[in-house]
Coordinates of N, CA and C and ligand atoms in Angstrom, one line a residue:
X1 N 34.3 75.4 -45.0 CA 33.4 75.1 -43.9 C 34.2 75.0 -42.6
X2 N 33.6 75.5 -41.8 CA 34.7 75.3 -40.0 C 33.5 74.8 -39.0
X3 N 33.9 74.3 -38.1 CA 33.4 73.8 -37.1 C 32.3 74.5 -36.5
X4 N 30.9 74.3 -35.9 CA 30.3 75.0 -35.2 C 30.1 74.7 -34.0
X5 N 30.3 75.6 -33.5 CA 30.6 75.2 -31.8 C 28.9 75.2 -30.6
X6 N 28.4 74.4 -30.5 CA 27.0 74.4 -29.9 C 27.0 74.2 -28.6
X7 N 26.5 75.5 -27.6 CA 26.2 74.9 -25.8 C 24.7 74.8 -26.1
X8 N 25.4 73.4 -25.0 CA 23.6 72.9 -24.6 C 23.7 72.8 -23.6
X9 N 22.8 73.1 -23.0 CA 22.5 73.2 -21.4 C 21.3 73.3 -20.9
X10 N 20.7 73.0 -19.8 CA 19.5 72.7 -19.0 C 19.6 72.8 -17.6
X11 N 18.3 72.6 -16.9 CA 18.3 71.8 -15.5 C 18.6 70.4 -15.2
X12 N 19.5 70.3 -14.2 CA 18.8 68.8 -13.7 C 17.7 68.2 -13.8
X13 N 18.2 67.0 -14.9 CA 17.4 65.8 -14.5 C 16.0 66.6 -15.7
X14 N 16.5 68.0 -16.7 CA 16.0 68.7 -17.8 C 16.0 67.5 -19.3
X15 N 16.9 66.9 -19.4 CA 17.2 65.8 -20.3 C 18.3 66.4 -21.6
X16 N 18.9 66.9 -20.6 CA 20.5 67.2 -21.5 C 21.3 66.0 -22.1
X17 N 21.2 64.7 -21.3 CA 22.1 63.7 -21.5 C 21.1 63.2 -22.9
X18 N 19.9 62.7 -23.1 CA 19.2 62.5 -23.6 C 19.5 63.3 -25.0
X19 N 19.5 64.4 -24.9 CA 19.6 65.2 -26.3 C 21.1 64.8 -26.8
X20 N 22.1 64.9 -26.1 CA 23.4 64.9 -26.5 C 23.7 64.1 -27.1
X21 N 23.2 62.7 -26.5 CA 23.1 61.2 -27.1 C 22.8 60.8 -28.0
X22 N 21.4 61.9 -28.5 CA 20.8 61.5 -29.8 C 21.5 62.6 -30.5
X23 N 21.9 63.5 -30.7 CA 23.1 64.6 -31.1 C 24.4 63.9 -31.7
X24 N 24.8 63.0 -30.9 CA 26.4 62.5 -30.8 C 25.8 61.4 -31.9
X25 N 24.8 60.7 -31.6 CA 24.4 59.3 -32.6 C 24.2 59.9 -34.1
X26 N 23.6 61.0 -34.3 CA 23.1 61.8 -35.6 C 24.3 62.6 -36.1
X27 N 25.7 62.4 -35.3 CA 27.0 62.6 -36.0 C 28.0 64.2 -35.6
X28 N 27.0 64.7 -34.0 CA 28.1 65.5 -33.7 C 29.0 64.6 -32.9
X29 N 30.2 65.9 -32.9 CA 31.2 65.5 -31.6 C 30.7 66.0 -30.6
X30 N 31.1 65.2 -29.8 CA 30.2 65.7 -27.7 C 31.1 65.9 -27.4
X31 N 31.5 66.9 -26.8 CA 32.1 67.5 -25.5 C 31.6 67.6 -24.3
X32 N 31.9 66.9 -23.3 CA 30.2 66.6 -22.0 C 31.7 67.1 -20.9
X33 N 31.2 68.2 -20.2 CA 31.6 68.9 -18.7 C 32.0 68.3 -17.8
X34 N 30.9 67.1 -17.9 CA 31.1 66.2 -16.3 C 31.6 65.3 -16.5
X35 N 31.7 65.0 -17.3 CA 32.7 63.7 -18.2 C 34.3 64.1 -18.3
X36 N 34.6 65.3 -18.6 CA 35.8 65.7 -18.7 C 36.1 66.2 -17.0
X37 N 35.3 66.7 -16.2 CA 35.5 66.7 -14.6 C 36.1 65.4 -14.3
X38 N 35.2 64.9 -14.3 CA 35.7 63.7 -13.6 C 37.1 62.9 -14.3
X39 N 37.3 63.1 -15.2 CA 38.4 62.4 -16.4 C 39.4 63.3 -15.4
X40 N 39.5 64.3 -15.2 CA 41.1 65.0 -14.6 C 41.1 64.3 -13.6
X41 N 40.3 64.1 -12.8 CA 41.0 63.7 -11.5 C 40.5 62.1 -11.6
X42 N 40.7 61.5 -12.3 CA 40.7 59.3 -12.4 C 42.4 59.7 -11.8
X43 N 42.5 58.2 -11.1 CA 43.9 57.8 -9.7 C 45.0 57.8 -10.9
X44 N 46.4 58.3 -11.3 CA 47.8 58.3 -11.4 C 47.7 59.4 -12.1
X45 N 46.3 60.4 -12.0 CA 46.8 61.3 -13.1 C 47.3 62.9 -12.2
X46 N 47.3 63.7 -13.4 CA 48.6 65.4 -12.5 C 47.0 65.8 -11.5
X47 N 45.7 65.6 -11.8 CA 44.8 66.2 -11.4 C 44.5 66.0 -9.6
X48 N 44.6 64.6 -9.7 CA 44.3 63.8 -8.4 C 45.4 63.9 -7.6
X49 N 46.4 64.2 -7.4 CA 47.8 64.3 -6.9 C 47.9 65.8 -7.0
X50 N 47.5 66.5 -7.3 CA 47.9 68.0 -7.1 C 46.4 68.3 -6.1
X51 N 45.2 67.8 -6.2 CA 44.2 67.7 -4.9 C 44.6 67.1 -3.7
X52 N 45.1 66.0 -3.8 CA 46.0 65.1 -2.7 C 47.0 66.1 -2.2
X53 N 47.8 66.9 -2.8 CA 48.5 68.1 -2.1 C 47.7 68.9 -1.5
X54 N 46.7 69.3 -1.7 CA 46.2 70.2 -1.2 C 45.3 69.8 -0.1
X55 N 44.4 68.8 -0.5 CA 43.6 68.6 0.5 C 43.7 67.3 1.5
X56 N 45.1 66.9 1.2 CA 45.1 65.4 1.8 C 45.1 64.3 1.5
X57 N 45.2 63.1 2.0 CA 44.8 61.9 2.0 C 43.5 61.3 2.4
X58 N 43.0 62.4 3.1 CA 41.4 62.4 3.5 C 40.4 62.2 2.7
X59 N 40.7 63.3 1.1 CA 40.4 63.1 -0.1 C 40.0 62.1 -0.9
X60 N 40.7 60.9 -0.4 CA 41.0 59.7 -1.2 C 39.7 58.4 -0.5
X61 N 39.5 57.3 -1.5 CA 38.9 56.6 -0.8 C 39.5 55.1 -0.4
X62 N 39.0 54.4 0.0 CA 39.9 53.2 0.0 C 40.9 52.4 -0.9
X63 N 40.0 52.7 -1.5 CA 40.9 52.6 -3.3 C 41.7 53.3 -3.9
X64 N 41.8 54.3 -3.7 CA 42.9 55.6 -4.4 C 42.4 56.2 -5.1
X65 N 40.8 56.2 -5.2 CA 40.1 57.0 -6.1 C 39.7 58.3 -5.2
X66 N 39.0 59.3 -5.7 CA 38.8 60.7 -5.7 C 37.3 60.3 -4.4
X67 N 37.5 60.6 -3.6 CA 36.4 61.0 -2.2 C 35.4 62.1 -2.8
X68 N 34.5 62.3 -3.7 CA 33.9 63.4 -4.3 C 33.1 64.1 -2.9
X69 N 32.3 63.1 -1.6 CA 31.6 63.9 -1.2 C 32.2 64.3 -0.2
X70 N 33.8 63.7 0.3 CA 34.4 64.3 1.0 C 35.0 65.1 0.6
X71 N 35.5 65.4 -0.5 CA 35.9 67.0 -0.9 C 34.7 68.1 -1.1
X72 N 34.0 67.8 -1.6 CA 32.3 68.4 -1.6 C 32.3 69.0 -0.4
X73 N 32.5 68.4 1.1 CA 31.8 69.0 2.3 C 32.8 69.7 2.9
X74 N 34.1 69.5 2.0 CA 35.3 70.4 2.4 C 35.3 71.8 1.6
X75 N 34.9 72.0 0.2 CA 34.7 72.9 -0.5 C 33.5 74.0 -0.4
X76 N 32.5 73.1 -0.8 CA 31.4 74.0 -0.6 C 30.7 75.0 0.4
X77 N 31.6 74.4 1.9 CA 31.1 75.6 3.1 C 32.2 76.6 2.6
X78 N 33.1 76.7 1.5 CA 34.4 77.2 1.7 C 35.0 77.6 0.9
X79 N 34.1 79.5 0.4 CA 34.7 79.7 -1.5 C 36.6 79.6 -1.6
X80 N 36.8 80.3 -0.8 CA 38.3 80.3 -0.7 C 39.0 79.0 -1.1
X81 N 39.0 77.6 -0.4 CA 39.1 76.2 -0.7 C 38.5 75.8 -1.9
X82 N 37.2 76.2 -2.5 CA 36.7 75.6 -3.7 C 37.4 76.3 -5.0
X83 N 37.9 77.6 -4.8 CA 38.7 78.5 -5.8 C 40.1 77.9 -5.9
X84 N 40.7 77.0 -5.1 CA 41.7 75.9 -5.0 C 41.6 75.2 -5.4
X85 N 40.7 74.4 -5.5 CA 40.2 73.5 -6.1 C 40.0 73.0 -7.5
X86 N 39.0 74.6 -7.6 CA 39.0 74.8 -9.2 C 40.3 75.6 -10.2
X87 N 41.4 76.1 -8.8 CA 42.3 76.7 -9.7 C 43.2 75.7 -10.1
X88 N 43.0 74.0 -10.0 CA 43.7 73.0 -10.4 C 42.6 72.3 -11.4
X89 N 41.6 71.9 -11.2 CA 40.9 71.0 -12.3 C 40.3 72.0 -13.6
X90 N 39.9 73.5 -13.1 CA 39.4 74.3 -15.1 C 40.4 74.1 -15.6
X91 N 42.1 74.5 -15.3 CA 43.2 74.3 -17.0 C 42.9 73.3 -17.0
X92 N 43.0 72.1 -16.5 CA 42.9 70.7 -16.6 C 41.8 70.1 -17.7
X93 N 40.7 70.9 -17.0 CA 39.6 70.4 -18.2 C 39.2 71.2 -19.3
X94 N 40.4 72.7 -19.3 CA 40.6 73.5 -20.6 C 41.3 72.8 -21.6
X95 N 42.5 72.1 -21.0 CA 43.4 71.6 -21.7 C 42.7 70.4 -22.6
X96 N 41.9 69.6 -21.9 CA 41.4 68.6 -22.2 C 39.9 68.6 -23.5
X97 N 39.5 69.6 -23.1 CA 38.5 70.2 -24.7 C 38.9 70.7 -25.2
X98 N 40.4 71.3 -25.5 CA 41.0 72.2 -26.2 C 41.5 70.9 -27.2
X99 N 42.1 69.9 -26.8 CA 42.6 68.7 -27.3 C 41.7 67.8 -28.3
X100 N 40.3 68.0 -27.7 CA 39.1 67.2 -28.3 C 39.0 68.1 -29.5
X101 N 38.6 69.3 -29.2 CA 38.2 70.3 -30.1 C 38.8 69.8 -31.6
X102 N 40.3 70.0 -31.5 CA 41.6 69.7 -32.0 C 41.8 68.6 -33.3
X103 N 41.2 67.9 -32.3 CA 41.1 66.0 -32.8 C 40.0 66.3 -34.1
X104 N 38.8 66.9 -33.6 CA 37.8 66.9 -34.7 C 38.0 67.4 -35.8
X105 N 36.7 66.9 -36.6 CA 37.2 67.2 -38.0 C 36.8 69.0 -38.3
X106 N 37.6 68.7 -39.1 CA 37.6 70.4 -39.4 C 35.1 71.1 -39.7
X107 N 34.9 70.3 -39.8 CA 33.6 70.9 -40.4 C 32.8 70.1 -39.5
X108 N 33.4 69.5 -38.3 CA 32.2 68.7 -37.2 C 31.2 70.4 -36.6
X109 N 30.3 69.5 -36.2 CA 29.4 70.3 -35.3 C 29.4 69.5 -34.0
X110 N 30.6 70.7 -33.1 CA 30.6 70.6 -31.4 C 30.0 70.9 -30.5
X111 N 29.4 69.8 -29.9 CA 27.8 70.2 -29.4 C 28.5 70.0 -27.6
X112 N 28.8 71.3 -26.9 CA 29.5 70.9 -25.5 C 28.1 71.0 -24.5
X113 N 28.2 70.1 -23.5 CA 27.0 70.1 -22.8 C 27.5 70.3 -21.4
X114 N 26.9 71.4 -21.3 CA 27.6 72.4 -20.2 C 26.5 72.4 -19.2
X115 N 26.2 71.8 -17.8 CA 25.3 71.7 -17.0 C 25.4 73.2 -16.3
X116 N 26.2 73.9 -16.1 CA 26.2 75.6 -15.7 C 26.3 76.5 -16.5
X117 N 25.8 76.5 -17.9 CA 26.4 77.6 -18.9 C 25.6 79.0 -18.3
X118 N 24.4 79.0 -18.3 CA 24.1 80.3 -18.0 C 24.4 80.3 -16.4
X119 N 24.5 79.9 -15.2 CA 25.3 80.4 -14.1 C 26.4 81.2 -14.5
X120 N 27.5 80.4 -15.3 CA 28.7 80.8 -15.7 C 29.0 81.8 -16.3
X121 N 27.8 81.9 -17.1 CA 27.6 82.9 -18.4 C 29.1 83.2 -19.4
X122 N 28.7 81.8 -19.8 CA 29.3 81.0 -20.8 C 28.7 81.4 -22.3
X123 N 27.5 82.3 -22.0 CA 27.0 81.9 -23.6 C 28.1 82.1 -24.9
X124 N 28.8 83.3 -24.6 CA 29.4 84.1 -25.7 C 30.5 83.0 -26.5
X125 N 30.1 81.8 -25.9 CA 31.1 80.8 -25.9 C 31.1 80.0 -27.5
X126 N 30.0 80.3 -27.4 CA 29.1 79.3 -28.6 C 28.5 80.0 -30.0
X127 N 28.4 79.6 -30.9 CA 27.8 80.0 -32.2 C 26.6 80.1 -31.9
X128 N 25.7 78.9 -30.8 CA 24.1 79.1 -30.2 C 24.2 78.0 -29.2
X129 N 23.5 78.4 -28.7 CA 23.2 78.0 -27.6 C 21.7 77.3 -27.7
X130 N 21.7 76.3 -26.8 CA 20.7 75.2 -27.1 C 20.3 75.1 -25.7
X131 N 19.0 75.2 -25.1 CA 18.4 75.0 -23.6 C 17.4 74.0 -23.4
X132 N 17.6 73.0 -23.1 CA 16.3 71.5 -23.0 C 15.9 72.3 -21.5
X133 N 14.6 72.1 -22.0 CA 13.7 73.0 -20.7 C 12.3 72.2 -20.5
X134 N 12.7 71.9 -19.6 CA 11.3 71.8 -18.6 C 10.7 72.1 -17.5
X135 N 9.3 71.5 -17.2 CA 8.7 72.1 -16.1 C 9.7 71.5 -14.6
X136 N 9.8 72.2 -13.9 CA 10.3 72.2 -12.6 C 9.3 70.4 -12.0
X137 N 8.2 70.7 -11.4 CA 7.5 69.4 -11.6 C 8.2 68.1 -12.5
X138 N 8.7 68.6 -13.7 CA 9.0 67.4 -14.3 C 10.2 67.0 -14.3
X139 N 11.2 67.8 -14.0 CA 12.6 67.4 -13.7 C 12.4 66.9 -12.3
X140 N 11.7 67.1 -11.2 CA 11.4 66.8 -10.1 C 11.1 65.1 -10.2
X141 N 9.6 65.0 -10.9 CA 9.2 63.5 -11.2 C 10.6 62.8 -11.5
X142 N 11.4 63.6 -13.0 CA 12.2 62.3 -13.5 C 13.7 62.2 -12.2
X143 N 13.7 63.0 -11.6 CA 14.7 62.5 -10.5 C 14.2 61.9 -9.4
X144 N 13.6 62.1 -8.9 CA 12.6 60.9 -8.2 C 13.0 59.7 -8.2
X145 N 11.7 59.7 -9.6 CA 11.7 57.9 -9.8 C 12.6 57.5 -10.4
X146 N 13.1 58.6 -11.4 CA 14.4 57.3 -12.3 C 15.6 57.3 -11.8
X147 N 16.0 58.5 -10.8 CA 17.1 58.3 -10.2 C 17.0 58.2 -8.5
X148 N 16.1 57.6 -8.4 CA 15.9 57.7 -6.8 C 16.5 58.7 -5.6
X149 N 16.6 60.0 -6.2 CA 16.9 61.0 -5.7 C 15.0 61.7 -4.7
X150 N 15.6 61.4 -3.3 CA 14.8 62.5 -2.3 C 14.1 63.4 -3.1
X151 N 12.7 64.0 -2.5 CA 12.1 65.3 -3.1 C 12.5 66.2 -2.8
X152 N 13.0 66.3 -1.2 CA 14.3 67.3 -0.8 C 15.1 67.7 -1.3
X153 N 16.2 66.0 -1.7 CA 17.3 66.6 -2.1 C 17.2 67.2 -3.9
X154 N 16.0 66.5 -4.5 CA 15.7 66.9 -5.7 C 15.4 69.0 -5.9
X155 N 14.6 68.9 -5.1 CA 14.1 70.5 -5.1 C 15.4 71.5 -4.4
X156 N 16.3 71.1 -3.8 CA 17.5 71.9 -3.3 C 18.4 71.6 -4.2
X157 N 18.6 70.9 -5.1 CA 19.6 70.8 -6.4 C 19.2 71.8 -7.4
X158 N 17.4 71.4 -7.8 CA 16.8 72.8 -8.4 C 17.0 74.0 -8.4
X159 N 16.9 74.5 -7.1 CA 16.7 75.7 -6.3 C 18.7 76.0 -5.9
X160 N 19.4 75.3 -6.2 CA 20.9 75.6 -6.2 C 21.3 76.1 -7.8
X161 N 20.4 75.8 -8.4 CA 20.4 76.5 -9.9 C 20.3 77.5 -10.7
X162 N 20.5 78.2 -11.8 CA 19.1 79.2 -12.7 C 18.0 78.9 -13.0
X163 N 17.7 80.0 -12.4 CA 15.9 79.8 -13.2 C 15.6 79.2 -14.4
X164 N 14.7 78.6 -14.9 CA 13.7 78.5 -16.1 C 14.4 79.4 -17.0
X165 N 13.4 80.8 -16.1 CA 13.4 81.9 -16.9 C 15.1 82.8 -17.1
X166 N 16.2 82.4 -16.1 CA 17.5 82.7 -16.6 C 18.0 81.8 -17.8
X167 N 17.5 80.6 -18.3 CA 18.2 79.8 -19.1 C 17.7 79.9 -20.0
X168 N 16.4 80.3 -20.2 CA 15.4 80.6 -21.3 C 15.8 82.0 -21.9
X169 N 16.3 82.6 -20.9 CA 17.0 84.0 -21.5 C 18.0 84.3 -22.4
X170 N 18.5 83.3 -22.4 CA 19.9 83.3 -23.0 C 19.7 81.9 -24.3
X171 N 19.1 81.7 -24.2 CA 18.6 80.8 -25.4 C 18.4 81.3 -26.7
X172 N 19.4 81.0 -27.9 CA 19.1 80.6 -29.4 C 17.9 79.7 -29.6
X173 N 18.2 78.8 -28.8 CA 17.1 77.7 -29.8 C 16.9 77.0 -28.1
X174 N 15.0 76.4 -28.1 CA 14.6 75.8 -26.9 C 14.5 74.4 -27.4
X175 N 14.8 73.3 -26.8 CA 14.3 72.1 -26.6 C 13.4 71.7 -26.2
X176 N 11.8 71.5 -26.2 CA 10.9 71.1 -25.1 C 10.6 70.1 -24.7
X177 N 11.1 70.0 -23.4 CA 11.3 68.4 -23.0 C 10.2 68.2 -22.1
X178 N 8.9 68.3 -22.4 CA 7.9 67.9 -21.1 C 7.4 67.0 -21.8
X179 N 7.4 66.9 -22.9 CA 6.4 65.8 -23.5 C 7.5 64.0 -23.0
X180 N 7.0 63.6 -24.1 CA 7.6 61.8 -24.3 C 9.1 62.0 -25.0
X181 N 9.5 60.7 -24.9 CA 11.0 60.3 -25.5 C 10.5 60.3 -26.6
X182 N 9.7 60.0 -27.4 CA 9.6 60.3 -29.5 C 9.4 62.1 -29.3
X183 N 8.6 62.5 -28.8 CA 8.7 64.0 -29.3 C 9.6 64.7 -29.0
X184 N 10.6 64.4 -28.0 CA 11.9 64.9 -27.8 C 12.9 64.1 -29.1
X185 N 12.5 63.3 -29.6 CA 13.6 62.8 -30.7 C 13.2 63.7 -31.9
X186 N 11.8 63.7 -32.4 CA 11.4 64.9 -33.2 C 12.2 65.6 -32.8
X187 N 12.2 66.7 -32.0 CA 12.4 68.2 -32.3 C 14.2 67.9 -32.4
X188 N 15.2 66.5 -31.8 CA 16.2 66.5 -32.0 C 16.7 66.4 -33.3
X189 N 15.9 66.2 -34.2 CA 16.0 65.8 -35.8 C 16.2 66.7 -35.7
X190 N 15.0 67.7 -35.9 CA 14.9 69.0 -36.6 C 16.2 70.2 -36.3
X191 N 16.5 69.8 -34.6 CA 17.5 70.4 -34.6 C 18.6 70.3 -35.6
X192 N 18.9 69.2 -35.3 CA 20.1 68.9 -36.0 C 20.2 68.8 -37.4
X193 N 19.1 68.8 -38.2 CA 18.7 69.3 -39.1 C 19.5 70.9 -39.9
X194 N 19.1 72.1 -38.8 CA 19.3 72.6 -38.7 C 20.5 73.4 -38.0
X195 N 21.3 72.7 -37.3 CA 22.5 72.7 -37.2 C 23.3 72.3 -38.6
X196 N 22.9 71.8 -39.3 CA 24.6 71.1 -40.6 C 24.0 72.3 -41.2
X197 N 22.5 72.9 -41.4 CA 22.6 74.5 -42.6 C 23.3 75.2 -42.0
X198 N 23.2 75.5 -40.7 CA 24.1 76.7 -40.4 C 25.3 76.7 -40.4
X199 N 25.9 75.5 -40.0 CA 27.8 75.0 -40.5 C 27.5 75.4 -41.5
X200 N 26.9 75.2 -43.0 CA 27.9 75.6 -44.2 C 27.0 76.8 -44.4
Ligands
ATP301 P1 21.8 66.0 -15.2 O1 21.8 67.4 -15.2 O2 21.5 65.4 -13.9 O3 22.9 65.3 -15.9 P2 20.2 65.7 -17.6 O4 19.6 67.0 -17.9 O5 21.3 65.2 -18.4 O6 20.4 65.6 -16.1 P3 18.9 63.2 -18.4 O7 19.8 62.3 -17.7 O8 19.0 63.3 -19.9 O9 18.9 64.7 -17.8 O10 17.4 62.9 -18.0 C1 17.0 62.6 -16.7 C2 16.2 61.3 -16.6 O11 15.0 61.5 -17.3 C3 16.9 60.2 -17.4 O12 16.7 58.9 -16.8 C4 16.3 60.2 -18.8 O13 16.3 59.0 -19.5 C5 14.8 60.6 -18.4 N1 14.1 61.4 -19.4 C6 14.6 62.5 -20.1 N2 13.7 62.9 -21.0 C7 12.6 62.2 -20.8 C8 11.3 62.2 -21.4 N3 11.0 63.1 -22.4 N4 10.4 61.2 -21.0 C9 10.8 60.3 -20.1 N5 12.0 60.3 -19.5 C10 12.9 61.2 -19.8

C-alpha cells in the first residue's frame, strides 16, 4: 500500500479549510499551502533574511516580523520583483512538503490544500483532485459576514481567480458546498470513505 496524494482546492471563502479539517480529523495528513507560506518566512529563519536582502528593512514590521502588505504592494504592480520573491520562498516551501510528505506514514492519504491548483495547473500533481465549489453569491455572503471582508474587496479577490467553470474542469471528485455545515460533513464522510478504497 503507498501513500495517495489528494489536491483540494476551491474559491475563496469556497470552504476548503472546512473540508481539510474534517479530512485531517477523519485521519489524513494535511499539507495546507498557506500554512507552509507563511512557515518560510516566521523572524530568524533563511526565508525572512534572504527577503530582507532583497527587499529591505521596509519589509519588516515593528517587530521583525514579515510586512505581508508591504511586500504585497511592492510585488504585485511588479512580475519581475514578485518572480524574486517567489524564486526564494517555492524551494523553501518545496523543501518543506517534501519533509512532511517524508514524515508520513507509508499508506497515509495526503490531502494538500492548494488555494491555486488549477491557476497553477498543478493537477498532474495528484492521484485526484478534489474541488469544494460553490455559488459565487455564497462565497461572497460567507466572506462578508464571517470574515468582515468588503463586497468590493470580496468580489475582486473572486474575480482575481479561476472560474467555477475552470476548477470544475479539472475536477476528479466535486465537493458541494452551498448547502449547511452537516451536509458538507456528509459528503466529507463519503469522501473519505472513498479515498482509503482507492489507497489499497
Ligand atoms: P480561503 O480560500 O479564504 O482560505 P476557504 O475555502 O478555506 O477560504 P473556509 O475558511 O473553509 O473557506 O470557509 C469560509 C467561511 O465560511 C468560514 O468561516 C467557514 O466556517 C464558513 N463556512 C464554510 N462552509 C460553510 C457552510 N456550508 N455553511 C456555513 N458556513 C460555512
Amino acid at each position: 500500500m503507498s501513500a495517495l496524494r489528494v489536491g483540494l482546492t476551491g474559491g475563496i471563502g469556497s470552504g476548503k479549510s472546512e473540508v481539510s479539517r474534517r479530512l485531517a480529523a477523519a485521519g489524513a495528513v494535511l499539507i495546507d499551502s498557506d500554512a507552509l507560506a507563511r512557515e518560510v518566512v516566521e523572524p530568524g529563519g533563511e526565508g525572512l533574511a534572504r527577503i530582507v536582502e532583497e527587499f529591505g528593512e521596509g519589509v519588516l514590521t515593528g517587530e521583525g516580523t514579515l510586512n505581508r502588505e508591504k511586500l504585497g504592494s511592492i510585488v504585485f504592480s511588479d512580475p519581475e520583483k514578485l518572480a524574486r520573491l517567489n524564486a526564494i520562498t517555492h524551494p523553501l516551501i518545496g523543501a518543506r512538503s517534501a519533509e512532511l510528505q517524508e514524515a508520513a506514514p507509508e499508506d497515509a492519504v495526503i490531502v494538500f490544500d492548494v488555494p491555486l491548483l488549477a491557476e497553477n495547473g498543478l493537477e498532474s500533481l495528484y492521484a485526484l483532485v478534489v474541488v469544494v465549489d460553490a455559488p459565487v453569491e455564497t462565497q461572497l455572503e460567507r466572506l462578508t459576514s464571517l470574515r468582515g471582508m468588503s463586497e468590493e474587496e470580496a468580489r475582486k479577490r473572486i474575480a482575481a481567480q479561476a472560474t467555477r467553470e475552470q476548477r470544475l474542469a479539472i475536477a476528479d471528485r466535486v465537493i458541494d458546498n452551498s448547502g449547511t455545515l452537516e451536509e458538507l460533513a456528509g459528503q466529507v464522510d463519503r469522501l473519505w470513505a472513498d479515498l482509503l478504497e482507492l489507497r489499497s
